[in-house]
Short mmCIF file of N, CA and C in Angstrom, two decimals:
data_model
loop_
_atom_site.label_atom_id
_atom_site.label_comp_id
_atom_site.label_asym_id
_atom_site.label_seq_id
_atom_site.Cartn_x
_atom_site.Cartn_y
_atom_site.Cartn_z
N MET A 60 113.48 56.24 -4.94
CA MET A 60 112.38 56.72 -4.14
C MET A 60 111.78 57.95 -4.83
N THR A 61 110.47 57.91 -5.06
CA THR A 61 109.79 58.98 -5.78
C THR A 61 108.81 59.69 -4.87
N VAL A 62 108.77 61.01 -4.97
CA VAL A 62 107.80 61.81 -4.22
C VAL A 62 106.44 61.63 -4.88
N THR A 63 105.47 61.15 -4.10
CA THR A 63 104.14 60.92 -4.66
C THR A 63 103.19 62.09 -4.40
N GLU A 64 103.40 62.78 -3.26
CA GLU A 64 102.46 63.86 -2.93
C GLU A 64 103.10 64.84 -1.97
N LEU A 65 102.73 66.11 -2.09
CA LEU A 65 103.12 67.15 -1.15
C LEU A 65 101.85 67.70 -0.51
N LEU A 66 101.76 67.58 0.81
CA LEU A 66 100.58 68.06 1.53
C LEU A 66 100.97 69.29 2.34
N PRO A 67 100.26 70.41 2.18
CA PRO A 67 100.61 71.61 2.95
C PRO A 67 100.35 71.42 4.45
N LEU A 68 101.30 71.86 5.25
CA LEU A 68 101.17 71.90 6.71
C LEU A 68 101.23 73.36 7.12
N GLY A 69 100.15 74.05 7.04
CA GLY A 69 100.17 75.49 7.28
C GLY A 69 100.68 76.22 6.05
N LYS A 70 101.18 77.44 6.25
CA LYS A 70 101.63 78.26 5.12
C LYS A 70 103.08 77.99 4.73
N ARG A 71 103.91 77.57 5.69
CA ARG A 71 105.35 77.53 5.44
C ARG A 71 105.92 76.13 5.24
N ARG A 72 105.17 75.08 5.61
CA ARG A 72 105.74 73.73 5.55
C ARG A 72 104.86 72.81 4.73
N SER A 73 105.45 71.72 4.28
CA SER A 73 104.70 70.70 3.55
C SER A 73 105.17 69.32 3.98
N LYS A 74 104.23 68.39 3.99
CA LYS A 74 104.55 66.99 4.27
C LYS A 74 104.83 66.31 2.94
N VAL A 75 105.96 65.60 2.89
CA VAL A 75 106.38 64.91 1.67
C VAL A 75 106.08 63.42 1.82
N LEU A 76 105.28 62.88 0.89
CA LEU A 76 104.96 61.45 0.88
C LEU A 76 105.70 60.80 -0.27
N THR A 77 106.29 59.64 -0.02
CA THR A 77 107.03 58.94 -1.07
C THR A 77 106.41 57.57 -1.33
N ASP A 78 106.83 56.96 -2.42
CA ASP A 78 106.30 55.64 -2.78
C ASP A 78 106.82 54.53 -1.86
N GLU A 79 107.86 54.80 -1.08
CA GLU A 79 108.42 53.81 -0.17
C GLU A 79 108.01 54.07 1.28
N ASP A 80 106.91 54.79 1.47
CA ASP A 80 106.36 55.11 2.80
C ASP A 80 107.34 55.87 3.69
N PHE A 81 108.24 56.61 3.10
CA PHE A 81 109.14 57.49 3.83
C PHE A 81 108.47 58.86 3.86
N VAL A 82 108.02 59.28 5.02
CA VAL A 82 107.25 60.52 5.16
C VAL A 82 108.04 61.49 6.02
N PHE A 83 108.11 62.74 5.58
CA PHE A 83 108.82 63.76 6.34
C PHE A 83 108.23 65.12 5.99
N ALA A 84 108.57 66.12 6.80
CA ALA A 84 108.09 67.48 6.56
C ALA A 84 109.28 68.40 6.34
N LEU A 85 109.13 69.32 5.39
CA LEU A 85 110.16 70.32 5.11
C LEU A 85 109.50 71.68 4.92
N TYR A 86 110.29 72.71 5.14
CA TYR A 86 109.80 74.06 4.83
C TYR A 86 109.76 74.22 3.32
N ASN A 87 108.86 75.05 2.85
CA ASN A 87 108.71 75.25 1.41
C ASN A 87 109.99 75.80 0.77
N THR A 88 110.73 76.62 1.51
CA THR A 88 112.00 77.14 0.98
C THR A 88 113.00 76.00 0.77
N GLU A 89 112.99 75.02 1.68
CA GLU A 89 113.88 73.86 1.54
C GLU A 89 113.46 72.99 0.36
N LEU A 90 112.16 72.86 0.17
CA LEU A 90 111.67 72.10 -0.99
C LEU A 90 112.16 72.73 -2.28
N ASN A 91 112.09 74.07 -2.35
CA ASN A 91 112.55 74.78 -3.54
C ASN A 91 114.07 74.65 -3.71
N ARG A 92 114.81 74.79 -2.62
CA ARG A 92 116.27 74.71 -2.68
C ARG A 92 116.74 73.33 -3.12
N LEU A 93 116.04 72.29 -2.65
CA LEU A 93 116.42 70.91 -2.98
C LEU A 93 115.73 70.40 -4.25
N HIS A 94 114.92 71.26 -4.86
CA HIS A 94 114.20 70.92 -6.09
C HIS A 94 113.32 69.67 -5.91
N ILE A 95 112.56 69.67 -4.81
CA ILE A 95 111.65 68.55 -4.54
C ILE A 95 110.24 68.99 -4.88
N ALA A 96 109.60 68.21 -5.74
CA ALA A 96 108.21 68.44 -6.13
C ALA A 96 107.56 67.07 -6.36
N GLU A 97 106.26 67.08 -6.59
CA GLU A 97 105.58 65.81 -6.87
C GLU A 97 106.18 65.17 -8.12
N GLY A 98 106.48 63.89 -8.02
CA GLY A 98 107.07 63.16 -9.14
C GLY A 98 108.58 63.18 -9.17
N THR A 99 109.21 63.95 -8.28
CA THR A 99 110.67 64.03 -8.23
C THR A 99 111.25 62.72 -7.71
N GLU A 100 112.32 62.28 -8.32
CA GLU A 100 113.04 61.09 -7.85
C GLU A 100 114.09 61.54 -6.83
N LEU A 101 114.04 60.99 -5.62
CA LEU A 101 115.01 61.33 -4.58
C LEU A 101 116.19 60.37 -4.69
N SER A 102 117.33 60.88 -5.09
CA SER A 102 118.52 60.04 -5.27
C SER A 102 119.13 59.68 -3.92
N GLU A 103 119.94 58.63 -3.91
CA GLU A 103 120.65 58.22 -2.70
C GLU A 103 121.56 59.33 -2.20
N ALA A 104 122.21 60.02 -3.13
CA ALA A 104 123.12 61.11 -2.74
C ALA A 104 122.35 62.23 -2.05
N LEU A 105 121.20 62.59 -2.61
CA LEU A 105 120.38 63.65 -2.00
C LEU A 105 119.92 63.22 -0.62
N LEU A 106 119.51 61.98 -0.49
CA LEU A 106 119.06 61.48 0.81
C LEU A 106 120.18 61.51 1.84
N LYS A 107 121.35 60.96 1.48
CA LYS A 107 122.44 60.83 2.44
C LYS A 107 123.14 62.14 2.73
N GLU A 108 123.28 63.00 1.73
CA GLU A 108 124.07 64.22 1.92
C GLU A 108 123.23 65.42 2.34
N GLU A 109 121.97 65.46 1.96
CA GLU A 109 121.15 66.65 2.24
C GLU A 109 120.00 66.36 3.20
N LEU A 110 119.13 65.43 2.81
CA LEU A 110 117.89 65.23 3.56
C LEU A 110 118.09 64.64 4.95
N LEU A 111 118.76 63.51 5.05
CA LEU A 111 118.89 62.86 6.35
C LEU A 111 119.65 63.71 7.37
N PRO A 112 120.77 64.36 7.01
CA PRO A 112 121.40 65.24 8.00
C PRO A 112 120.48 66.38 8.45
N LEU A 113 119.74 66.94 7.51
CA LEU A 113 118.80 68.02 7.85
C LEU A 113 117.71 67.51 8.79
N LEU A 114 117.15 66.35 8.49
CA LEU A 114 116.08 65.79 9.32
C LEU A 114 116.58 65.33 10.68
N ARG A 115 117.82 64.81 10.73
CA ARG A 115 118.41 64.44 12.03
C ARG A 115 118.59 65.67 12.91
N LYS A 116 119.12 66.72 12.31
CA LYS A 116 119.33 67.97 13.05
C LYS A 116 118.00 68.52 13.56
N ARG A 117 117.00 68.48 12.71
CA ARG A 117 115.67 68.97 13.09
C ARG A 117 115.08 68.11 14.22
N ALA A 118 115.31 66.80 14.17
CA ALA A 118 114.81 65.90 15.22
C ALA A 118 115.46 66.23 16.56
N MET A 119 116.77 66.46 16.54
CA MET A 119 117.49 66.81 17.78
C MET A 119 117.00 68.14 18.34
N GLU A 120 116.85 69.12 17.46
CA GLU A 120 116.40 70.44 17.91
C GLU A 120 115.00 70.35 18.51
N ARG A 121 114.12 69.62 17.86
CA ARG A 121 112.74 69.49 18.34
C ARG A 121 112.72 68.74 19.67
N LEU A 122 113.51 67.68 19.78
CA LEU A 122 113.57 66.90 21.01
C LEU A 122 114.06 67.76 22.17
N LEU A 123 115.13 68.51 21.95
CA LEU A 123 115.66 69.37 23.01
C LEU A 123 114.69 70.48 23.38
N PHE A 124 113.99 71.01 22.39
CA PHE A 124 112.98 72.03 22.66
C PHE A 124 111.88 71.46 23.54
N LEU A 125 111.43 70.25 23.23
CA LEU A 125 110.37 69.62 24.03
C LEU A 125 110.84 69.34 25.45
N LEU A 126 112.07 68.81 25.58
CA LEU A 126 112.58 68.44 26.90
C LEU A 126 112.94 69.65 27.75
N LYS A 127 113.11 70.79 27.11
CA LYS A 127 113.42 72.01 27.85
C LYS A 127 112.24 72.39 28.75
N GLY A 128 111.03 72.09 28.30
CA GLY A 128 109.84 72.48 29.05
C GLY A 128 109.47 71.51 30.17
N ARG A 129 109.61 70.21 29.92
CA ARG A 129 109.23 69.21 30.92
C ARG A 129 109.75 67.84 30.50
N ASP A 130 109.61 66.87 31.40
CA ASP A 130 110.00 65.49 31.08
C ASP A 130 108.95 64.83 30.20
N TYR A 131 109.38 63.90 29.38
CA TYR A 131 108.49 63.10 28.54
C TYR A 131 108.92 61.65 28.63
N THR A 132 107.98 60.75 28.37
CA THR A 132 108.34 59.35 28.21
C THR A 132 108.81 59.15 26.77
N GLU A 133 109.45 58.01 26.51
CA GLU A 133 109.88 57.71 25.14
C GLU A 133 108.69 57.70 24.19
N TYR A 134 107.61 57.09 24.64
CA TYR A 134 106.40 56.98 23.82
C TYR A 134 105.88 58.37 23.44
N ALA A 135 105.81 59.26 24.42
CA ALA A 135 105.29 60.60 24.16
C ALA A 135 106.21 61.38 23.22
N LEU A 136 107.53 61.21 23.38
CA LEU A 136 108.47 61.89 22.49
C LEU A 136 108.35 61.38 21.06
N ARG A 137 108.21 60.06 20.90
CA ARG A 137 108.02 59.50 19.55
C ARG A 137 106.79 60.11 18.88
N ARG A 138 105.70 60.19 19.65
CA ARG A 138 104.46 60.75 19.12
C ARG A 138 104.64 62.22 18.74
N LYS A 139 105.28 62.99 19.60
CA LYS A 139 105.50 64.42 19.33
C LYS A 139 106.39 64.62 18.10
N LEU A 140 107.44 63.82 17.99
CA LEU A 140 108.34 63.95 16.84
C LEU A 140 107.62 63.54 15.55
N ARG A 141 106.80 62.49 15.62
CA ARG A 141 106.03 62.07 14.44
C ARG A 141 105.07 63.18 14.02
N GLU A 142 104.41 63.81 15.00
CA GLU A 142 103.49 64.91 14.70
C GLU A 142 104.23 66.09 14.07
N SER A 143 105.51 66.24 14.38
CA SER A 143 106.31 67.34 13.83
C SER A 143 106.82 67.04 12.43
N GLY A 144 106.53 65.85 11.91
CA GLY A 144 106.97 65.51 10.56
C GLY A 144 108.37 64.94 10.49
N ILE A 145 108.86 64.43 11.61
CA ILE A 145 110.19 63.81 11.66
C ILE A 145 110.03 62.34 11.28
N PRO A 146 110.82 61.82 10.34
CA PRO A 146 110.73 60.40 10.00
C PRO A 146 111.14 59.52 11.19
N GLU A 147 110.61 58.32 11.21
CA GLU A 147 110.82 57.42 12.33
C GLU A 147 112.29 57.12 12.58
N CYS A 148 113.08 56.94 11.52
CA CYS A 148 114.51 56.61 11.71
C CYS A 148 115.24 57.75 12.42
N CYS A 149 114.94 58.98 12.06
CA CYS A 149 115.60 60.14 12.69
C CYS A 149 115.10 60.34 14.13
N ALA A 150 113.81 60.08 14.34
CA ALA A 150 113.25 60.19 15.69
C ALA A 150 113.89 59.17 16.62
N GLU A 151 114.07 57.94 16.13
CA GLU A 151 114.69 56.89 16.95
C GLU A 151 116.13 57.25 17.31
N GLU A 152 116.87 57.80 16.35
CA GLU A 152 118.26 58.22 16.63
C GLU A 152 118.29 59.30 17.70
N ALA A 153 117.39 60.27 17.60
CA ALA A 153 117.36 61.36 18.57
C ALA A 153 116.99 60.85 19.96
N ILE A 154 116.03 59.94 20.03
CA ILE A 154 115.61 59.40 21.33
C ILE A 154 116.72 58.55 21.93
N LEU A 155 117.40 57.76 21.12
CA LEU A 155 118.53 56.96 21.60
C LEU A 155 119.63 57.87 22.15
N TRP A 156 119.93 58.95 21.44
CA TRP A 156 120.92 59.93 21.89
C TRP A 156 120.52 60.52 23.24
N ALA A 157 119.22 60.86 23.38
CA ALA A 157 118.74 61.45 24.63
C ALA A 157 118.76 60.43 25.78
N LYS A 158 118.47 59.17 25.47
CA LYS A 158 118.50 58.13 26.51
C LYS A 158 119.92 57.90 27.02
N GLU A 159 120.90 57.92 26.11
CA GLU A 159 122.29 57.73 26.52
C GLU A 159 122.75 58.82 27.48
N ARG A 160 122.21 60.00 27.34
CA ARG A 160 122.58 61.12 28.20
C ARG A 160 121.59 61.31 29.36
N HIS A 161 120.66 60.39 29.52
CA HIS A 161 119.65 60.40 30.58
C HIS A 161 118.75 61.63 30.52
N TYR A 162 118.56 62.19 29.34
CA TYR A 162 117.57 63.25 29.16
C TYR A 162 116.17 62.65 29.14
N VAL A 163 116.08 61.41 28.70
CA VAL A 163 114.82 60.68 28.65
C VAL A 163 115.01 59.42 29.49
N ASP A 164 114.18 59.28 30.52
CA ASP A 164 114.27 58.13 31.40
C ASP A 164 112.87 57.82 31.92
N ASP A 165 112.27 56.75 31.41
CA ASP A 165 110.90 56.41 31.80
C ASP A 165 110.80 56.10 33.29
N ARG A 166 111.83 55.49 33.87
CA ARG A 166 111.80 55.18 35.31
C ARG A 166 111.75 56.48 36.12
N ARG A 167 112.60 57.42 35.79
CA ARG A 167 112.60 58.70 36.51
C ARG A 167 111.26 59.41 36.35
N TYR A 168 110.73 59.38 35.12
CA TYR A 168 109.44 60.01 34.86
C TYR A 168 108.35 59.38 35.73
N ALA A 169 108.32 58.04 35.78
CA ALA A 169 107.28 57.34 36.54
C ALA A 169 107.44 57.59 38.04
N GLU A 170 108.68 57.59 38.54
CA GLU A 170 108.90 57.86 39.96
C GLU A 170 108.41 59.25 40.33
N HIS A 171 108.73 60.21 39.51
CA HIS A 171 108.31 61.58 39.76
C HIS A 171 106.78 61.69 39.70
N TYR A 172 106.19 61.07 38.71
CA TYR A 172 104.73 61.13 38.55
C TYR A 172 104.03 60.50 39.76
N ILE A 173 104.53 59.36 40.21
CA ILE A 173 103.93 58.69 41.37
C ILE A 173 104.07 59.54 42.61
N SER A 174 105.24 60.15 42.82
CA SER A 174 105.43 60.97 44.02
C SER A 174 104.53 62.20 44.01
N CYS A 175 104.27 62.74 42.84
CA CYS A 175 103.40 63.93 42.75
C CYS A 175 101.92 63.59 42.89
N GLN A 176 101.51 62.44 42.38
CA GLN A 176 100.09 62.10 42.32
C GLN A 176 99.61 61.22 43.46
N SER A 177 100.51 60.60 44.22
CA SER A 177 100.08 59.60 45.19
C SER A 177 99.24 60.17 46.32
N GLY A 178 99.30 61.45 46.58
CA GLY A 178 98.47 62.03 47.64
C GLY A 178 97.05 62.31 47.21
N GLN A 179 96.81 62.35 45.90
CA GLN A 179 95.48 62.73 45.41
C GLN A 179 94.75 61.60 44.70
N LYS A 180 95.47 60.58 44.26
CA LYS A 180 94.85 59.53 43.45
C LYS A 180 95.24 58.17 43.98
N GLY A 181 94.40 57.20 43.68
CA GLY A 181 94.69 55.82 44.06
C GLY A 181 95.68 55.18 43.11
N LYS A 182 96.22 54.05 43.54
CA LYS A 182 97.24 53.38 42.74
C LYS A 182 96.70 52.90 41.40
N ARG A 183 95.44 52.46 41.37
CA ARG A 183 94.87 51.99 40.10
C ARG A 183 94.81 53.11 39.07
N ARG A 184 94.40 54.29 39.50
CA ARG A 184 94.31 55.41 38.56
C ARG A 184 95.70 55.86 38.12
N ILE A 185 96.63 55.93 39.05
CA ILE A 185 98.00 56.33 38.71
C ILE A 185 98.59 55.34 37.70
N ARG A 186 98.36 54.04 37.94
CA ARG A 186 98.86 53.02 37.01
C ARG A 186 98.26 53.21 35.63
N ALA A 187 96.96 53.43 35.56
CA ALA A 187 96.29 53.62 34.26
C ALA A 187 96.86 54.84 33.54
N GLU A 188 97.10 55.93 34.27
CA GLU A 188 97.64 57.14 33.65
C GLU A 188 99.08 56.93 33.18
N LEU A 189 99.87 56.19 33.94
CA LEU A 189 101.23 55.89 33.50
C LEU A 189 101.23 55.06 32.22
N LEU A 190 100.33 54.08 32.15
CA LEU A 190 100.25 53.25 30.94
C LEU A 190 99.82 54.08 29.75
N MET A 191 98.90 55.03 29.96
CA MET A 191 98.48 55.91 28.86
C MET A 191 99.64 56.78 28.38
N ARG A 192 100.56 57.09 29.27
CA ARG A 192 101.71 57.92 28.90
C ARG A 192 102.86 57.10 28.32
N GLY A 193 102.67 55.79 28.22
CA GLY A 193 103.67 54.94 27.57
C GLY A 193 104.67 54.27 28.48
N VAL A 194 104.44 54.31 29.79
CA VAL A 194 105.34 53.63 30.72
C VAL A 194 105.01 52.14 30.69
N ASP A 195 106.03 51.30 30.70
CA ASP A 195 105.86 49.85 30.68
C ASP A 195 105.07 49.40 31.91
N SER A 196 104.16 48.45 31.73
CA SER A 196 103.30 48.02 32.84
C SER A 196 104.10 47.37 33.97
N ALA A 197 105.14 46.61 33.64
CA ALA A 197 105.96 45.98 34.68
C ALA A 197 106.68 47.05 35.51
N LEU A 198 107.18 48.08 34.85
CA LEU A 198 107.85 49.17 35.56
C LEU A 198 106.86 49.92 36.45
N ALA A 199 105.67 50.20 35.93
CA ALA A 199 104.64 50.90 36.72
C ALA A 199 104.27 50.08 37.95
N ASP A 200 104.06 48.77 37.78
CA ASP A 200 103.71 47.91 38.91
C ASP A 200 104.82 47.88 39.95
N GLU A 201 106.06 47.77 39.49
CA GLU A 201 107.20 47.72 40.41
C GLU A 201 107.29 49.00 41.23
N LEU A 202 107.17 50.14 40.59
CA LEU A 202 107.29 51.41 41.31
C LEU A 202 106.10 51.66 42.22
N LEU A 203 104.92 51.23 41.82
CA LEU A 203 103.75 51.41 42.69
C LEU A 203 103.83 50.51 43.92
N GLU A 204 104.45 49.34 43.78
CA GLU A 204 104.65 48.46 44.94
C GLU A 204 105.59 49.12 45.95
N GLN A 205 106.57 49.86 45.46
CA GLN A 205 107.54 50.52 46.33
C GLN A 205 106.98 51.80 46.94
N SER A 206 105.87 52.29 46.41
CA SER A 206 105.29 53.55 46.87
C SER A 206 104.78 53.40 48.30
N PRO A 207 105.17 54.31 49.19
CA PRO A 207 104.76 54.19 50.59
C PRO A 207 103.36 54.74 50.88
N ALA A 208 102.62 55.13 49.86
CA ALA A 208 101.32 55.77 50.07
C ALA A 208 100.35 54.83 50.79
N ASP A 209 99.70 55.35 51.84
CA ASP A 209 98.69 54.60 52.58
C ASP A 209 97.32 55.05 52.08
N GLU A 210 96.72 54.21 51.24
CA GLU A 210 95.47 54.60 50.60
C GLU A 210 94.35 54.78 51.62
N LYS A 211 94.34 53.98 52.66
CA LYS A 211 93.28 54.10 53.67
C LYS A 211 93.31 55.48 54.32
N GLU A 212 94.50 55.94 54.68
CA GLU A 212 94.63 57.27 55.29
C GLU A 212 94.24 58.38 54.30
N GLN A 213 94.60 58.19 53.03
CA GLN A 213 94.22 59.18 52.02
C GLN A 213 92.71 59.25 51.87
N ILE A 214 92.05 58.10 51.90
CA ILE A 214 90.59 58.06 51.77
C ILE A 214 89.94 58.74 52.97
N ILE A 215 90.43 58.45 54.16
CA ILE A 215 89.88 59.08 55.37
C ILE A 215 90.05 60.59 55.30
N ALA A 216 91.23 61.04 54.86
CA ALA A 216 91.46 62.49 54.73
C ALA A 216 90.49 63.11 53.73
N GLU A 217 90.25 62.42 52.62
CA GLU A 217 89.32 62.92 51.61
C GLU A 217 87.89 62.96 52.15
N LEU A 218 87.50 61.93 52.90
CA LEU A 218 86.16 61.91 53.49
C LEU A 218 85.99 63.06 54.48
N ARG A 219 87.01 63.34 55.26
CA ARG A 219 86.94 64.47 56.20
C ARG A 219 86.89 65.80 55.46
N ARG A 220 87.64 65.89 54.38
CA ARG A 220 87.65 67.13 53.60
C ARG A 220 86.26 67.41 53.02
N CYS A 221 85.53 66.35 52.71
CA CYS A 221 84.18 66.49 52.16
C CYS A 221 83.11 66.55 53.25
N HIS A 222 83.54 66.63 54.51
CA HIS A 222 82.64 66.73 55.66
C HIS A 222 81.69 65.53 55.73
N PHE A 223 82.23 64.35 55.50
CA PHE A 223 81.42 63.14 55.58
C PHE A 223 81.14 62.82 57.04
N ASP A 224 79.88 62.58 57.35
CA ASP A 224 79.47 62.22 58.70
C ASP A 224 79.11 60.74 58.71
N PRO A 225 79.92 59.90 59.36
CA PRO A 225 79.62 58.47 59.36
C PRO A 225 78.32 58.13 60.09
N GLU A 226 77.87 59.01 60.96
CA GLU A 226 76.63 58.78 61.70
C GLU A 226 75.40 59.11 60.85
N SER A 227 75.62 59.86 59.80
CA SER A 227 74.50 60.28 58.94
C SER A 227 73.92 59.07 58.23
N GLU A 228 72.62 59.10 58.04
CA GLU A 228 71.93 58.01 57.34
C GLU A 228 71.62 58.41 55.91
N ASN A 229 72.34 59.39 55.37
CA ASN A 229 72.07 59.87 54.01
C ASN A 229 72.79 58.98 53.00
N PRO A 230 72.07 58.06 52.33
CA PRO A 230 72.75 57.15 51.39
C PRO A 230 73.24 57.86 50.13
N ASP A 231 72.58 58.96 49.74
CA ASP A 231 73.02 59.69 48.54
C ASP A 231 74.41 60.28 48.73
N GLN A 232 74.64 60.88 49.90
CA GLN A 232 75.95 61.47 50.17
C GLN A 232 77.04 60.39 50.14
N LYS A 233 76.75 59.26 50.77
CA LYS A 233 77.72 58.17 50.81
C LYS A 233 77.99 57.64 49.40
N ARG A 234 76.94 57.46 48.61
CA ARG A 234 77.09 56.94 47.25
C ARG A 234 77.93 57.89 46.39
N ARG A 235 77.66 59.20 46.51
CA ARG A 235 78.43 60.19 45.73
C ARG A 235 79.91 60.17 46.13
N LEU A 236 80.17 60.10 47.43
CA LEU A 236 81.56 60.09 47.89
C LEU A 236 82.29 58.82 47.46
N VAL A 237 81.61 57.68 47.52
CA VAL A 237 82.23 56.43 47.09
C VAL A 237 82.53 56.49 45.60
N ALA A 238 81.59 57.00 44.81
CA ALA A 238 81.81 57.12 43.36
C ALA A 238 82.99 58.06 43.08
N ARG A 239 83.07 59.15 43.82
CA ARG A 239 84.18 60.10 43.64
C ARG A 239 85.52 59.43 43.94
N LEU A 240 85.56 58.69 45.04
CA LEU A 240 86.81 58.01 45.42
C LEU A 240 87.19 56.93 44.41
N MET A 241 86.20 56.22 43.89
CA MET A 241 86.51 55.19 42.89
C MET A 241 87.01 55.81 41.59
N ARG A 242 86.49 56.98 41.23
CA ARG A 242 87.00 57.67 40.03
C ARG A 242 88.45 58.09 40.22
N ARG A 243 88.82 58.34 41.45
CA ARG A 243 90.21 58.71 41.74
C ARG A 243 91.13 57.51 41.82
N GLY A 244 90.58 56.31 41.65
CA GLY A 244 91.42 55.12 41.56
C GLY A 244 91.54 54.31 42.82
N TYR A 245 90.75 54.61 43.85
CA TYR A 245 90.79 53.81 45.07
C TYR A 245 89.88 52.60 44.90
N SER A 246 90.30 51.47 45.43
CA SER A 246 89.50 50.24 45.30
C SER A 246 88.35 50.24 46.30
N TRP A 247 87.30 49.48 45.98
CA TRP A 247 86.15 49.41 46.87
C TRP A 247 86.56 48.84 48.23
N GLY A 248 87.47 47.87 48.25
CA GLY A 248 87.92 47.29 49.51
C GLY A 248 88.56 48.32 50.43
N GLU A 249 89.42 49.17 49.87
CA GLU A 249 90.07 50.22 50.67
C GLU A 249 89.05 51.25 51.15
N ILE A 250 88.10 51.60 50.30
CA ILE A 250 87.07 52.58 50.68
C ILE A 250 86.24 52.01 51.82
N GLU A 251 85.86 50.74 51.71
CA GLU A 251 85.05 50.10 52.75
C GLU A 251 85.79 50.06 54.08
N LEU A 252 87.09 49.73 54.04
CA LEU A 252 87.89 49.72 55.27
C LEU A 252 87.94 51.11 55.91
N ALA A 253 88.11 52.13 55.08
CA ALA A 253 88.17 53.50 55.60
C ALA A 253 86.84 53.90 56.22
N LEU A 254 85.74 53.55 55.55
CA LEU A 254 84.42 53.89 56.09
C LEU A 254 84.18 53.19 57.42
N ARG A 255 84.57 51.93 57.52
CA ARG A 255 84.38 51.19 58.78
C ARG A 255 85.23 51.77 59.90
N SER A 256 86.44 52.21 59.57
CA SER A 256 87.32 52.75 60.63
C SER A 256 86.83 54.10 61.15
N MET A 257 86.01 54.78 60.36
CA MET A 257 85.49 56.08 60.81
C MET A 257 84.28 55.93 61.73
N ILE A 258 83.67 54.75 61.73
CA ILE A 258 82.45 54.56 62.55
C ILE A 258 82.84 54.29 63.99
#
């Protein structure tokens, strides 16, 4: 494996690109200590004894630092570790280690997210946001089915909060409120039911 290019990542770190698509980031002092430069051949011994243990340790430290602040999905952790210059093999090992200890649990993350957001957003929007965060669609659907949130009551509460008058003949106000509710993920059918129940 040969180093093809070193790309600076700020003042202290560099991204190392190899001919075998093995990409990782090291501090410049580590590059000097390990005698890594463009055109350097990375031996198996150097990889197994120096580089991989160092990168595994860095992946674990970065993962624990991230999880110290808040929960993440597996997808989000993979992305964060990749952005930190951790190779995919080391990132996968760190995530597997965290999953075994239940530090990373997509089900727990989704349950918590649904419980926090269900009072302000509709199920469609919550589902879309969970999918963007990397939660499996089957898991998101299952947990949303179990969610006790009554969307009709939430819509009525939102309409009252906005001082909606069902007796008013102002179509602009109604159109704006319906658009607002649809942006929050409520379906037109639920909105229509709520509007009818207020009359």
